[in-house]
CSV table of C-alpha atoms in Angstrom, one decimal:
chain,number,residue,atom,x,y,z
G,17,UNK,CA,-3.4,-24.1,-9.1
G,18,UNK,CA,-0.9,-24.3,-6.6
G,19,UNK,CA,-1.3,-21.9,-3.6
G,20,UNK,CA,1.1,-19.5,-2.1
G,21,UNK,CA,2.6,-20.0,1.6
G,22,UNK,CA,2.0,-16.9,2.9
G,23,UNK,CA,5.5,-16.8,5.0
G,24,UNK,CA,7.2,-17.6,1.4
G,25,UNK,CA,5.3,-14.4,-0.2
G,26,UNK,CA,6.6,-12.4,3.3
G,27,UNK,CA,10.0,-13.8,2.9
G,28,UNK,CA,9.8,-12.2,-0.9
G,29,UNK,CA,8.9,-8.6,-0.1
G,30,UNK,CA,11.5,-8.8,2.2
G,31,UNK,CA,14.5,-9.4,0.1
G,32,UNK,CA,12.5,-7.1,-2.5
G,33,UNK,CA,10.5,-9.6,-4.9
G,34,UNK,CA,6.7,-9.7,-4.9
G,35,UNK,CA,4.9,-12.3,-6.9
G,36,UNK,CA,2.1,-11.6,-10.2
G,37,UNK,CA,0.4,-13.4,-12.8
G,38,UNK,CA,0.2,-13.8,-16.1
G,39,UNK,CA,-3.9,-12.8,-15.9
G,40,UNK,CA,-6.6,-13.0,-13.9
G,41,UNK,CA,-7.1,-16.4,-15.2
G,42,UNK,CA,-3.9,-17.7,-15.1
G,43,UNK,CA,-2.6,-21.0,-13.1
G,44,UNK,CA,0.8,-19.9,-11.7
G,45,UNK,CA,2.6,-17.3,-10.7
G,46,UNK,CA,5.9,-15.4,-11.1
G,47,UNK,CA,8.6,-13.8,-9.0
G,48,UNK,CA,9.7,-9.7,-10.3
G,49,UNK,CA,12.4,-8.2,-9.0
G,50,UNK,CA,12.4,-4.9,-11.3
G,51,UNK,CA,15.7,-2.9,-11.9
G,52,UNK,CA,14.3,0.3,-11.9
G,53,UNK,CA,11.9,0.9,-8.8
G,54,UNK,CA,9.4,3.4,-8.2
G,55,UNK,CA,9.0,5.0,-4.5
G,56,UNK,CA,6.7,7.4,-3.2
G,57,UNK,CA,8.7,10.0,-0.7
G,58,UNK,CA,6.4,10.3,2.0
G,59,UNK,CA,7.4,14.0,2.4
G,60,UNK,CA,7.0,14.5,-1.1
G,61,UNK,CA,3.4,14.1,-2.0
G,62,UNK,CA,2.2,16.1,-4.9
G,63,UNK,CA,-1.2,17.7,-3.3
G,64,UNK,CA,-2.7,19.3,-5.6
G,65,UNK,CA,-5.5,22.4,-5.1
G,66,UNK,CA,-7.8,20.3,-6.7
G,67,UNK,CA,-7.6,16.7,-5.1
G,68,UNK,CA,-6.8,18.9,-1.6
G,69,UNK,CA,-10.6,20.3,-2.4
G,70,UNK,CA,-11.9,16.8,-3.1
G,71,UNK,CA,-10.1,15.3,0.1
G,72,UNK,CA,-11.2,18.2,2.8
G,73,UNK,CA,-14.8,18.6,1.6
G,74,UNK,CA,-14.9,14.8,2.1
G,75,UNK,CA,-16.5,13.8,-1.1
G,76,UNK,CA,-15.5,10.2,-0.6
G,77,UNK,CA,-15.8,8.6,2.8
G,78,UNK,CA,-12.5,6.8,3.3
G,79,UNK,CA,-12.0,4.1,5.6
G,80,UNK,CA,-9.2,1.6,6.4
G,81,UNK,CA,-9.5,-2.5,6.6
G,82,UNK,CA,-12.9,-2.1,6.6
G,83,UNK,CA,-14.0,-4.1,2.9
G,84,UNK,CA,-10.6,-5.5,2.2
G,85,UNK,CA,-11.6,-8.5,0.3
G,86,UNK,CA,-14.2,-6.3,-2.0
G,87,UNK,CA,-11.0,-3.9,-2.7
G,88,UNK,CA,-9.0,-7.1,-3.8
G,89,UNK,CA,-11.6,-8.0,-5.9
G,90,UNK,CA,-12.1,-4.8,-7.3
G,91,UNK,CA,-8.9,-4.0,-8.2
G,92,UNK,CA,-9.0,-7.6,-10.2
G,93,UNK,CA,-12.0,-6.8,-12.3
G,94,UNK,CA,-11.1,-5.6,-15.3
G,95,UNK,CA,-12.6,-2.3,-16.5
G,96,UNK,CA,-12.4,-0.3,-20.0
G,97,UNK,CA,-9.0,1.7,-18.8
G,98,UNK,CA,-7.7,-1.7,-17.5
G,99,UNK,CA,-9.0,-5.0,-19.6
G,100,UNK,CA,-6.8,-7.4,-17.8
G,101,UNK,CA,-5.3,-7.6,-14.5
G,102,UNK,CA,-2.4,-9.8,-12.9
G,103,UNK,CA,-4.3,-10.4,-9.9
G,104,UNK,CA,-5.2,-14.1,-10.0
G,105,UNK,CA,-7.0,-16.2,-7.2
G,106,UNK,CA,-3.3,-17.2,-5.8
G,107,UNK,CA,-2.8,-14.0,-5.4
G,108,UNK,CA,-6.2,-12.6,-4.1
G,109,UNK,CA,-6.3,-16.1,-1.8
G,110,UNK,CA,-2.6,-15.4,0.2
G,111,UNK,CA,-3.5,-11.5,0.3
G,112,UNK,CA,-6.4,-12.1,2.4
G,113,UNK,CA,-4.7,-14.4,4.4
G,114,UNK,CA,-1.8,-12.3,4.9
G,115,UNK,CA,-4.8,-9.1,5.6
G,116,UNK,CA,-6.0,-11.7,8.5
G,117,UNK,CA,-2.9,-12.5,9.9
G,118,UNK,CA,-2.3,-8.3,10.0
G,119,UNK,CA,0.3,-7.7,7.3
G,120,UNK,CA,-2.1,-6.9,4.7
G,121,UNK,CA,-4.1,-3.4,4.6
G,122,UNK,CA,-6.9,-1.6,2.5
G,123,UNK,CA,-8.1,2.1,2.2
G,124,UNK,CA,-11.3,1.9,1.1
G,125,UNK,CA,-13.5,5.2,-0.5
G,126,UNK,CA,-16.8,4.8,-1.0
G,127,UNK,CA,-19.8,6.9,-2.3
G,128,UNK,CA,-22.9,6.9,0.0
G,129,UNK,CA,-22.8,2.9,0.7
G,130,UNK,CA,-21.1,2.0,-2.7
G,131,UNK,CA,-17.1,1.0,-2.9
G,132,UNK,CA,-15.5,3.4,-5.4
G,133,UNK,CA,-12.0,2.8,-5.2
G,134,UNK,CA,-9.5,2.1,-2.9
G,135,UNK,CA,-5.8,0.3,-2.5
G,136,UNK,CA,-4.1,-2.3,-0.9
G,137,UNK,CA,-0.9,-3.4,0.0
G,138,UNK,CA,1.7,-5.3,2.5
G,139,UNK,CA,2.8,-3.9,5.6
G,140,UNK,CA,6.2,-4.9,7.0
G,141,UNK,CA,8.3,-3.3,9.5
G,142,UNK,CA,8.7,0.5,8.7
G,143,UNK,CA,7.8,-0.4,4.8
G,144,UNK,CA,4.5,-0.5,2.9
G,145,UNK,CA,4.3,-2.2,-0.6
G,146,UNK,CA,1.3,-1.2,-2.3
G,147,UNK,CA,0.1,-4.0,-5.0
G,148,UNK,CA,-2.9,-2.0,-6.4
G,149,UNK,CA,-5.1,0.7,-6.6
G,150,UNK,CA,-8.4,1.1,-8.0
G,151,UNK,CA,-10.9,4.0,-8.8
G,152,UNK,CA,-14.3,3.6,-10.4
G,153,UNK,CA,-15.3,7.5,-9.6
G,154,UNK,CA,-13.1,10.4,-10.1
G,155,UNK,CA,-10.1,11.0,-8.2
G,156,UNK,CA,-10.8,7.9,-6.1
G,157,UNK,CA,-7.7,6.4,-6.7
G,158,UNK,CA,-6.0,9.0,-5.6
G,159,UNK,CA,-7.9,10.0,-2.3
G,160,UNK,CA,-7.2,6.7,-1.3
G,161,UNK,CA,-3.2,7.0,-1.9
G,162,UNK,CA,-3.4,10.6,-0.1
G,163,UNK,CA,-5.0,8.9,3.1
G,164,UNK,CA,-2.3,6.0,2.8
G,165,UNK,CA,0.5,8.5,2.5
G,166,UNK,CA,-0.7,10.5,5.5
G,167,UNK,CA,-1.4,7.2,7.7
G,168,UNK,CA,1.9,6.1,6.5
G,169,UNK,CA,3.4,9.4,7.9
G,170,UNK,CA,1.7,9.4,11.2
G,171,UNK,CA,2.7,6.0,11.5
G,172,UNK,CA,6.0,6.8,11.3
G,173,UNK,CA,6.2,4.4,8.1
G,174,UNK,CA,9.7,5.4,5.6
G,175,UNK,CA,9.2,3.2,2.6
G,176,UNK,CA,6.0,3.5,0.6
G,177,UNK,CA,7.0,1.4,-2.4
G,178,UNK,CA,5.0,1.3,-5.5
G,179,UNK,CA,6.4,-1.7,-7.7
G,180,UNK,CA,6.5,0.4,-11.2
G,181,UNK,CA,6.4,4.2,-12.5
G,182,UNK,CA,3.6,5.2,-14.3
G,183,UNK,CA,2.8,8.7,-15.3
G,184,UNK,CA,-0.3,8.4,-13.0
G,185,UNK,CA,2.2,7.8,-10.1
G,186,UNK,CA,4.9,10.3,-11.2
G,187,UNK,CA,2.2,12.8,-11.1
G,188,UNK,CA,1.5,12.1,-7.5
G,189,UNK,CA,5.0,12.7,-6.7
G,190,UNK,CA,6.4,9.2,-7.2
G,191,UNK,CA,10.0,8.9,-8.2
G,192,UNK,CA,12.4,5.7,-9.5
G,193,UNK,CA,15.2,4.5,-8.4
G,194,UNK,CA,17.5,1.8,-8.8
G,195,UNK,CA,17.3,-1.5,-7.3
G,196,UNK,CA,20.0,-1.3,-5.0
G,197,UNK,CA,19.4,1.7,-3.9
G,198,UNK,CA,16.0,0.6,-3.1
G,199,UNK,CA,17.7,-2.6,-1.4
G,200,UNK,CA,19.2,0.1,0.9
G,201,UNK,CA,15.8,1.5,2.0
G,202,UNK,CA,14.1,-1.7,2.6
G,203,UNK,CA,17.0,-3.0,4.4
G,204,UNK,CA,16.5,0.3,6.5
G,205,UNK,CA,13.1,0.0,6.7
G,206,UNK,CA,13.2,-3.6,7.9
G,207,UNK,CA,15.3,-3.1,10.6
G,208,UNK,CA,14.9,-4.7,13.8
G,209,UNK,CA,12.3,-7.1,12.2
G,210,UNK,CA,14.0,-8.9,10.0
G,211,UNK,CA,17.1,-11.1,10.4
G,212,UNK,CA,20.1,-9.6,8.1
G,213,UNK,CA,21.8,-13.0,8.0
G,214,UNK,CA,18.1,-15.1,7.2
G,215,UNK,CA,16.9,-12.0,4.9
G,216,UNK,CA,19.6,-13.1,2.7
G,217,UNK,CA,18.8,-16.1,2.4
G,218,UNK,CA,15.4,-15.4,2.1
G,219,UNK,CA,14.2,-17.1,5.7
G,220,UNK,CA,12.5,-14.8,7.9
G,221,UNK,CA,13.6,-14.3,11.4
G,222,UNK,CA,10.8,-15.9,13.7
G,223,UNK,CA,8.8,-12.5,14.9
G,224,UNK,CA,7.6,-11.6,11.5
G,225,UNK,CA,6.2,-14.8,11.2
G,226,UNK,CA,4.1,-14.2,14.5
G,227,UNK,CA,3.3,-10.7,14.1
G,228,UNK,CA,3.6,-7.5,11.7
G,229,UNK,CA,5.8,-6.0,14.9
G,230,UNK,CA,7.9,-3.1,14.1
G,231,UNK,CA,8.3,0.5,15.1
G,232,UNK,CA,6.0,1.6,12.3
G,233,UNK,CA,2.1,1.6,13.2
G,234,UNK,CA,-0.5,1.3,10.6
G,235,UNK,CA,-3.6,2.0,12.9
G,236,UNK,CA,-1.6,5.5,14.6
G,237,UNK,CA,-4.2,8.0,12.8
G,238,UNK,CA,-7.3,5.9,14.3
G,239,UNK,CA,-6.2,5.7,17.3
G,240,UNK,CA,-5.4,9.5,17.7
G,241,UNK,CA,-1.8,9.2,18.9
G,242,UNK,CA,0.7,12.0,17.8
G,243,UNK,CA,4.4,12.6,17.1
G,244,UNK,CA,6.4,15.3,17.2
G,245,UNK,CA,5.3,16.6,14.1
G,246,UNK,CA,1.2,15.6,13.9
G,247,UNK,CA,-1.5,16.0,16.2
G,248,UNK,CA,-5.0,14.2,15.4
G,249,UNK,CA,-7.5,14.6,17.9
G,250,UNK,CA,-10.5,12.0,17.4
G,251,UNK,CA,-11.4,10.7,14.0
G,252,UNK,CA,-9.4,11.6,11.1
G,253,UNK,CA,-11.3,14.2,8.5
G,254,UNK,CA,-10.2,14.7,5.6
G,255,UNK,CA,-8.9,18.2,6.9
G,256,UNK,CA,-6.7,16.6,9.2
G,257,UNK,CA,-5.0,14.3,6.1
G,258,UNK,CA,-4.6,17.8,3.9
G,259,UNK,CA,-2.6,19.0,7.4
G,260,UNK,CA,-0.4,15.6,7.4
G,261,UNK,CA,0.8,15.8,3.6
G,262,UNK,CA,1.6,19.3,3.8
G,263,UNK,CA,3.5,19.2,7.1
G,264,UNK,CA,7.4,18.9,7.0
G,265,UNK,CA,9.3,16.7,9.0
């Protein structure tokens, strides 16, 4: 099995291609650009009362980069709602590389000491791609995608791109749009990080080899900074994420 250069995977998700496989199993990968994209406004979060219960009794204890390679895996097993998965060991191998090198990111939720679901995904300038999600208790999928979307706000992230609809998503809030109009966001997004002229080409400029440098902060919400429109003081609860998603910009 051949393995994947992590700078060639960065170069993708920056011209807006990200690599999957056939099957777990399977040997190689392939590139997907999609014509239709889906995109989750991170002003338009669907918070429902219910999941807005779950998230500020903290039912699940969420946490970020803290079992990265267990989340990967997770989301690889295959489960009755999901018998296959196009997460192979190229895939899983470069992710937690690129997780090492910084550009890769997991929200974890766990149950007392057991890992119940979480996500993870790319980071890259003012964008996150998220690859998968994963929930093996209720709602856990979607806890985790709540504290994404309000770390991504606090941030001051503006692209939170999911790949593909799915009801699940659209339900969340999620919307499609067309490839070059997604082009346009990420090209915003990606300002200042990546060389227009390279990018086109598909070459990186040299700093986002080094470093996932950028405006956009994933670790804001730990480190209890604020903006103009959030304030966390210490820790985030899950009171303070309900505050985030239902703050306006």
């Amino acid at each position: 099995m051949k393995a994947l250069d992590p700078q060639i995977v960065l170069g993708a998700y920056a011209v807006g291609v990200f690599p999957m496989a056939d099957n777990r199993a399977a040997e190689t990968v392939y590139w997907v650009e999609p014509k239709r994209r889906a995109v989750m406004p991170l002003d338009g979060f669907h918070l429902s009362r219910s999941l807005r219960k779950t998230i500020v009794s903290e039912h699940y204890r969420v946490t970020a980069d803290q079992a990265f390679d267990e989340v990967i895996a997770l989301c690889a097993d295959a489960a009755a709602d999901r018998p296959e998965t196009w997460i192979n060991p190229s895939i899983t191998k470069v992710f937690g590389q690129l997780h090492h090198m910084g550009f890769a990111h997991s929200i974890e939720c766990w149950k007392d000491d057991r890992l119940v679901g979480g996500l993870y995904g790319l980071a890259l300038g003012k964008a996150f791609f998220g690859e998968s999600m994963v929930s093996r208790a209720r709602d856990a999928s979607k806890v985790a995608l709540a504290w994404l979307v309000a770390r991504l706000r606090a941030g001051r992230f503006n692209l939170l791109d999911c790949q593909f609809q799915t009801d699940h998503l659209a339900s969340l809030g999620a919307i499609e749009i067309s490839r070059e109009n997604y082009l346009g966001l990420l090209t915003e997004a990606l300002e200042g990080v990546v060389d227009p002229v390279g990018a086109s080409s598909g070459e990186l400029s040299a700093p986002l080899f080094a470093s996932p440098s950028g405006s956009a902060d994933f670790f804001a919400l730990d480190r209890a900074k604020s903006d103009p429109a959030f304030t966390v003081s210490g820790p985030p609860t899950g009171k303070d994420i309900a505050q985030l998603l239902v703050q306006t910009s």
